Amino acid sequence: GMADAARIVYLDLRGCGRSDLPSEGAFSLEGWADDLVGFCSALGIRRPIVLGNSAGGMVAATYAIRHPEHPGGLVLSSTQARLDPQRCLEVFQRLGGREARDAAAGMLVGPGGRDADQRYAEVCLPLYNRTPRPGGRTGIFRKEAFVAFHRPGGIWFTMDFLADLPAIRCPTLVLAGSDDPVTPIADSEDIAAALDPAIVRFERFDGAGHGVWLDDEERAFAVLRDFIAAC
């Protein structure tokens, strides 16, 4: 674990996990990003090192763009600034053949829906990592947030903040696995290239998938410790 290297605080974003739904009924990366500032203020946390994995990385990046003086450091893990479905389909095909590509296309290209979600879960989710994940759901599923983010026309499909990344000013660590099919490593390479070279550190994990510590815990935690110590 990392508890000896830093004080670790987890946040259920608005409308996710145990948090209440947005009172205005709308989900957005910007709203979640601003909530991070309010959350830190409520707890008296100054200059946090914010780690976001996958969709959390999209929130963390948006937060650092909108509030560049707030974070002391940023870790963007297995994430992207915009979705390129064709990149995803290419990696899914490399890892799981035509069946995986077709199942991924059902959700990423459309039309989506319950059958597409089920097929994606059965065929594509097992390809996220080479290390089998523990069975059973460990989080609290919130349908409203899932629909707002994952459905065609939702946040994931419409976001594009690549051109805004130069606004980030804090030290930033980018973690990416070469075998990540859903946020392909090319997306992380784009993020790293858009950031100020003076602040960015890019770490490629060959053979790792989505959430690199799931496949290479020892190296991932070593890199995180080193980054935390340098911030």
mmCIF file of C-alpha atoms in Angstrom:
data_model
loop_
_atom_site.group_PDB
_atom_site.id
_atom_site.type_symbol
_atom_site.label_atom_id
_atom_site.label_comp_id
_atom_site.label_asym_id
_atom_site.label_seq_id
_atom_site.Cartn_x
_atom_site.Cartn_y
_atom_site.Cartn_z
ATOM 1 C CA GLY A 1 0.000 0.000 0.000
ATOM 2 C CA MET A 2 0.833 3.669 0.006
ATOM 3 C CA ALA A 3 -0.503 4.710 3.417
ATOM 4 C CA ASP A 4 3.005 5.119 4.814
ATOM 5 C CA ALA A 5 3.988 7.524 2.009
ATOM 6 C CA ALA A 6 1.053 9.931 2.212
ATOM 7 C CA ARG A 7 -2.232 10.599 3.945
ATOM 8 C CA ILE A 8 -4.740 9.001 1.570
ATOM 9 C CA VAL A 9 -8.254 10.410 1.258
ATOM 10 C CA TYR A 10 -10.848 8.907 -1.094
ATOM 11 C CA LEU A 11 -13.720 10.936 -2.529
ATOM 12 C CA ASP A 12 -16.979 9.625 -3.961
ATOM 13 C CA LEU A 13 -17.746 12.198 -6.651
ATOM 14 C CA ARG A 14 -21.154 13.848 -6.675
ATOM 15 C CA GLY A 15 -23.764 11.312 -7.764
ATOM 16 C CA CYS A 16 -21.279 8.429 -7.391
ATOM 17 C CA GLY A 17 -20.778 5.912 -4.612
ATOM 18 C CA ARG A 18 -22.265 7.251 -1.382
ATOM 19 C CA SER A 19 -22.512 10.892 -2.487
ATOM 20 C CA ASP A 20 -25.802 12.639 -3.207
ATOM 21 C CA LEU A 21 -26.975 13.296 -6.740
ATOM 22 C CA PRO A 22 -26.361 16.782 -8.160
ATOM 23 C CA SER A 23 -29.227 19.006 -7.012
ATOM 24 C CA GLU A 24 -29.480 20.492 -10.497
ATOM 25 C CA GLY A 25 -29.580 17.013 -12.020
ATOM 26 C CA ALA A 26 -26.594 17.570 -14.301
ATOM 27 C CA PHE A 27 -23.249 15.756 -14.291
ATOM 28 C CA SER A 28 -20.093 17.336 -15.711
ATOM 29 C CA LEU A 29 -16.322 17.097 -15.461
ATOM 30 C CA GLU A 30 -16.307 20.773 -14.510
ATOM 31 C CA GLY A 31 -18.770 20.251 -11.662
ATOM 32 C CA TRP A 32 -16.817 17.300 -10.314
ATOM 33 C CA ALA A 33 -13.577 19.271 -10.639
ATOM 34 C CA ASP A 34 -14.956 22.203 -8.670
ATOM 35 C CA ASP A 35 -16.240 19.773 -6.032
ATOM 36 C CA LEU A 36 -12.628 18.719 -5.442
ATOM 37 C CA VAL A 37 -11.790 22.264 -4.395
ATOM 38 C CA GLY A 38 -14.795 22.442 -2.082
ATOM 39 C CA PHE A 39 -13.980 19.025 -0.625
ATOM 40 C CA CYS A 40 -10.404 20.063 0.177
ATOM 41 C CA SER A 41 -11.621 23.317 1.671
ATOM 42 C CA ALA A 42 -14.055 21.489 3.951
ATOM 43 C CA LEU A 43 -11.276 19.211 5.219
ATOM 44 C CA GLY A 44 -8.584 21.893 5.403
ATOM 45 C CA ILE A 45 -6.407 20.157 2.805
ATOM 46 C CA ARG A 46 -3.925 22.482 1.094
ATOM 47 C CA ARG A 47 -1.843 21.726 -2.019
ATOM 48 C CA PRO A 48 -3.080 18.137 -2.404
ATOM 49 C CA ILE A 49 -1.516 15.578 -4.693
ATOM 50 C CA VAL A 50 -4.561 14.420 -6.652
ATOM 51 C CA LEU A 51 -4.565 11.001 -8.314
ATOM 52 C CA GLY A 52 -7.252 10.180 -10.829
ATOM 53 C CA ASN A 53 -7.529 6.837 -12.586
ATOM 54 C CA SER A 54 -9.568 6.393 -15.775
ATOM 55 C CA ALA A 55 -12.638 8.689 -15.532
ATOM 56 C CA GLY A 56 -11.125 10.020 -12.312
ATOM 57 C CA GLY A 57 -8.138 11.179 -14.340
ATOM 58 C CA MET A 58 -10.446 13.174 -16.589
ATOM 59 C CA VAL A 59 -11.845 14.883 -13.497
ATOM 60 C CA ALA A 60 -8.381 15.428 -12.011
ATOM 61 C CA ALA A 61 -7.060 16.991 -15.212
ATOM 62 C CA THR A 62 -10.102 19.264 -15.507
ATOM 63 C CA TYR A 63 -9.594 20.307 -11.883
ATOM 64 C CA ALA A 64 -5.934 21.204 -12.499
ATOM 65 C CA ILE A 65 -6.883 23.140 -15.655
ATOM 66 C CA ARG A 66 -9.613 25.126 -13.875
ATOM 67 C CA HIS A 67 -7.696 25.629 -10.612
ATOM 68 C CA PRO A 68 -4.005 25.605 -11.594
ATOM 69 C CA GLU A 69 -2.751 27.018 -8.274
ATOM 70 C CA HIS A 70 -4.672 24.529 -6.112
ATOM 71 C CA PRO A 71 -2.926 21.150 -6.534
ATOM 72 C CA GLY A 72 0.551 20.407 -5.250
ATOM 73 C CA GLY A 73 0.819 17.527 -7.693
ATOM 74 C CA LEU A 74 -1.234 15.554 -10.172
ATOM 75 C CA VAL A 75 -1.248 11.884 -11.164
ATOM 76 C CA LEU A 76 -3.100 11.087 -14.390
ATOM 77 C CA SER A 77 -3.430 7.313 -14.534
ATOM 78 C CA SER A 78 -4.840 5.288 -17.441
ATOM 79 C CA THR A 79 -6.850 8.206 -18.732
ATOM 80 C CA GLN A 80 -7.388 10.446 -21.741
ATOM 81 C CA ALA A 81 -8.274 13.999 -22.719
ATOM 82 C CA ARG A 82 -10.626 12.890 -25.491
ATOM 83 C CA LEU A 83 -12.047 9.577 -26.617
ATOM 84 C CA ASP A 84 -10.789 8.118 -29.887
ATOM 85 C CA PRO A 85 -12.927 4.985 -30.373
ATOM 86 C CA GLN A 86 -10.802 3.690 -33.258
ATOM 87 C CA ARG A 87 -7.714 3.610 -31.040
ATOM 88 C CA CYS A 88 -9.653 1.558 -28.520
ATOM 89 C CA LEU A 89 -10.969 -0.844 -31.146
ATOM 90 C CA GLU A 90 -7.477 -1.485 -32.469
ATOM 91 C CA VAL A 91 -6.180 -2.472 -29.018
ATOM 92 C CA PHE A 92 -9.244 -4.581 -28.238
ATOM 93 C CA GLN A 93 -8.693 -6.450 -31.510
ATOM 94 C CA ARG A 94 -5.002 -6.976 -30.726
ATOM 95 C CA LEU A 95 -5.853 -8.383 -27.295
ATOM 96 C CA GLY A 96 -9.083 -10.251 -28.012
ATOM 97 C CA GLY A 97 -9.542 -10.601 -31.752
ATOM 98 C CA ARG A 98 -12.527 -9.626 -33.850
ATOM 99 C CA GLU A 99 -15.003 -10.690 -31.158
ATOM 100 C CA ALA A 100 -13.578 -8.137 -28.744
ATOM 101 C CA ARG A 101 -13.444 -5.425 -31.379
ATOM 102 C CA ASP A 102 -17.097 -5.988 -32.290
ATOM 103 C CA ALA A 103 -18.212 -6.045 -28.651
ATOM 104 C CA ALA A 104 -16.310 -2.828 -27.972
ATOM 105 C CA ALA A 105 -17.788 -1.185 -31.041
ATOM 106 C CA GLY A 106 -21.274 -1.909 -29.741
ATOM 107 C CA MET A 107 -20.648 0.456 -26.837
ATOM 108 C CA LEU A 108 -18.030 2.869 -28.203
ATOM 109 C CA VAL A 109 -19.482 3.439 -31.661
ATOM 110 C CA GLY A 110 -23.134 2.676 -30.968
ATOM 111 C CA PRO A 111 -25.964 2.319 -30.740
ATOM 112 C CA GLY A 112 -25.289 1.043 -27.212
ATOM 113 C CA GLY A 113 -28.009 -0.100 -24.852
ATOM 114 C CA ARG A 114 -28.401 -2.909 -22.339
ATOM 115 C CA ASP A 115 -27.416 -5.729 -24.708
ATOM 116 C CA ALA A 116 -24.297 -3.838 -25.785
ATOM 117 C CA ASP A 117 -23.400 -3.148 -22.145
ATOM 118 C CA GLN A 118 -23.737 -6.833 -21.266
ATOM 119 C CA ARG A 119 -21.689 -7.975 -24.253
ATOM 120 C CA TYR A 120 -18.991 -5.415 -23.432
ATOM 121 C CA ALA A 121 -18.862 -6.586 -19.811
ATOM 122 C CA GLU A 122 -18.554 -10.232 -20.826
ATOM 123 C CA VAL A 123 -16.014 -9.890 -23.631
ATOM 124 C CA CYS A 124 -14.138 -6.625 -23.103
ATOM 125 C CA LEU A 125 -13.787 -6.068 -19.362
ATOM 126 C CA PRO A 126 -11.626 -9.201 -18.908
ATOM 127 C CA LEU A 127 -9.141 -7.684 -21.390
ATOM 128 C CA TYR A 128 -8.540 -4.565 -19.265
ATOM 129 C CA ASN A 129 -5.746 -6.288 -17.304
ATOM 130 C CA ARG A 130 -3.629 -9.399 -17.662
ATOM 131 C CA THR A 131 -3.925 -9.951 -13.884
ATOM 132 C CA PRO A 132 -7.390 -11.299 -13.048
ATOM 133 C CA ARG A 133 -9.440 -8.933 -10.907
ATOM 134 C CA PRO A 134 -11.116 -10.146 -7.728
ATOM 135 C CA GLY A 135 -14.641 -11.377 -8.359
ATOM 136 C CA GLY A 136 -17.686 -9.334 -7.465
ATOM 137 C CA ARG A 137 -18.428 -5.633 -7.554
ATOM 138 C CA THR A 138 -16.457 -3.642 -5.006
ATOM 139 C CA GLY A 139 -18.018 -0.231 -5.693
ATOM 140 C CA ILE A 140 -21.524 1.156 -5.435
ATOM 141 C CA PHE A 141 -23.138 1.335 -8.868
ATOM 142 C CA ARG A 142 -25.107 4.519 -9.601
ATOM 143 C CA LYS A 143 -27.135 4.250 -12.787
ATOM 144 C CA GLU A 144 -27.570 8.024 -13.168
ATOM 145 C CA ALA A 145 -23.829 8.651 -13.259
ATOM 146 C CA PHE A 146 -23.227 5.676 -15.566
ATOM 147 C CA VAL A 147 -25.763 6.942 -18.087
ATOM 148 C CA ALA A 148 -24.482 10.535 -17.932
ATOM 149 C CA PHE A 149 -20.922 9.390 -18.558
ATOM 150 C CA HIS A 150 -21.028 6.210 -20.665
ATOM 151 C CA ARG A 151 -23.949 6.647 -23.032
ATOM 152 C CA PRO A 152 -23.344 8.017 -26.563
ATOM 153 C CA GLY A 153 -23.653 11.779 -26.302
ATOM 154 C CA GLY A 154 -22.519 11.640 -22.672
ATOM 155 C CA ILE A 155 -19.477 13.128 -20.978
ATOM 156 C CA TRP A 156 -16.995 10.503 -22.161
ATOM 157 C CA PHE A 157 -18.011 10.868 -25.788
ATOM 158 C CA THR A 158 -18.124 14.669 -25.940
ATOM 159 C CA MET A 159 -15.205 15.806 -23.763
ATOM 160 C CA ASP A 160 -12.081 17.250 -25.397
ATOM 161 C CA PHE A 161 -9.730 19.237 -23.172
ATOM 162 C CA LEU A 162 -6.453 18.336 -24.898
ATOM 163 C CA ALA A 163 -5.853 21.938 -25.972
ATOM 164 C CA ASP A 164 -6.460 23.145 -22.395
ATOM 165 C CA LEU A 165 -3.794 20.965 -20.778
ATOM 166 C CA PRO A 166 -1.015 23.614 -20.998
ATOM 167 C CA ALA A 167 -2.920 25.500 -18.261
ATOM 168 C CA ILE A 168 -1.727 22.879 -15.749
ATOM 169 C CA ARG A 169 1.147 24.210 -13.649
ATOM 170 C CA CYS A 170 1.844 21.593 -10.963
ATOM 171 C CA PRO A 171 4.172 18.575 -11.223
ATOM 172 C CA THR A 172 2.279 15.906 -13.169
ATOM 173 C CA LEU A 173 2.905 12.171 -13.377
ATOM 174 C CA VAL A 174 1.308 10.312 -16.283
ATOM 175 C CA LEU A 175 0.966 6.528 -15.892
ATOM 176 C CA ALA A 176 -0.029 4.311 -18.804
ATOM 177 C CA GLY A 177 -0.006 0.645 -19.766
ATOM 178 C CA SER A 178 0.944 -0.540 -23.231
ATOM 179 C CA ASP A 179 -1.927 -3.053 -23.208
ATOM 180 C CA ASP A 180 -4.715 -0.756 -21.992
ATOM 181 C CA PRO A 181 -7.592 -1.119 -24.471
ATOM 182 C CA VAL A 182 -10.045 1.451 -23.104
ATOM 183 C CA THR A 183 -7.657 4.380 -22.528
ATOM 184 C CA PRO A 184 -4.900 3.386 -24.960
ATOM 185 C CA ILE A 185 -1.348 4.459 -24.203
ATOM 186 C CA ALA A 186 -1.425 6.769 -27.241
ATOM 187 C CA ASP A 187 -3.957 8.883 -25.312
ATOM 188 C CA SER A 188 -1.519 9.271 -22.415
ATOM 189 C CA GLU A 189 1.274 10.084 -24.854
ATOM 190 C CA ASP A 190 -0.931 12.887 -26.214
ATOM 191 C CA ILE A 191 -1.483 14.198 -22.675
ATOM 192 C CA ALA A 192 2.216 14.142 -21.838
ATOM 193 C CA ALA A 193 3.093 15.888 -25.109
ATOM 194 C CA ALA A 194 0.568 18.660 -24.421
ATOM 195 C CA LEU A 195 1.894 19.434 -20.933
ATOM 196 C CA ASP A 196 4.817 21.716 -20.136
ATOM 197 C CA PRO A 197 7.916 19.464 -20.367
ATOM 198 C CA ALA A 198 9.240 21.079 -17.181
ATOM 199 C CA ILE A 199 6.420 19.610 -15.065
ATOM 200 C CA VAL A 200 5.556 16.280 -16.688
ATOM 201 C CA ARG A 201 6.885 12.796 -15.990
ATOM 202 C CA PHE A 202 5.611 10.034 -18.264
ATOM 203 C CA GLU A 203 5.902 6.394 -17.168
ATOM 204 C CA ARG A 204 5.117 3.614 -19.641
ATOM 205 C CA PHE A 205 4.346 0.165 -18.237
ATOM 206 C CA ASP A 206 4.937 -2.486 -20.888
ATOM 207 C CA GLY A 207 2.485 -5.360 -20.687
ATOM 208 C CA ALA A 208 0.255 -3.577 -18.186
ATOM 209 C CA GLY A 209 -3.370 -2.676 -18.760
ATOM 210 C CA HIS A 210 -5.933 -0.320 -17.253
ATOM 211 C CA GLY A 211 -4.678 0.854 -13.861
ATOM 212 C CA VAL A 212 -1.015 -0.129 -14.091
ATOM 213 C CA TRP A 213 -0.672 -1.111 -10.420
ATOM 214 C CA LEU A 214 -3.096 -3.978 -11.038
ATOM 215 C CA ASP A 215 -0.484 -5.603 -13.287
ATOM 216 C CA ASP A 216 2.793 -4.186 -11.930
ATOM 217 C CA GLU A 217 2.174 -3.181 -8.327
ATOM 218 C CA GLU A 218 5.818 -3.057 -7.252
ATOM 219 C CA ARG A 219 7.008 -0.667 -9.935
ATOM 220 C CA ALA A 220 3.843 1.439 -9.895
ATOM 221 C CA PHE A 221 4.044 2.060 -6.161
ATOM 222 C CA ALA A 222 7.778 2.776 -6.402
ATOM 223 C CA VAL A 223 7.128 5.403 -9.079
ATOM 224 C CA LEU A 224 4.306 6.940 -7.009
ATOM 225 C CA ARG A 225 6.476 7.100 -3.892
ATOM 226 C CA ASP A 226 9.244 8.799 -5.819
ATOM 227 C CA PHE A 227 6.829 11.343 -7.312
ATOM 228 C CA ILE A 228 5.215 12.107 -3.956
ATOM 229 C CA ALA A 229 8.615 12.658 -2.337
ATOM 230 C CA ALA A 230 9.588 15.100 -5.111
ATOM 231 C CA CYS A 231 6.428 17.218 -4.914
#
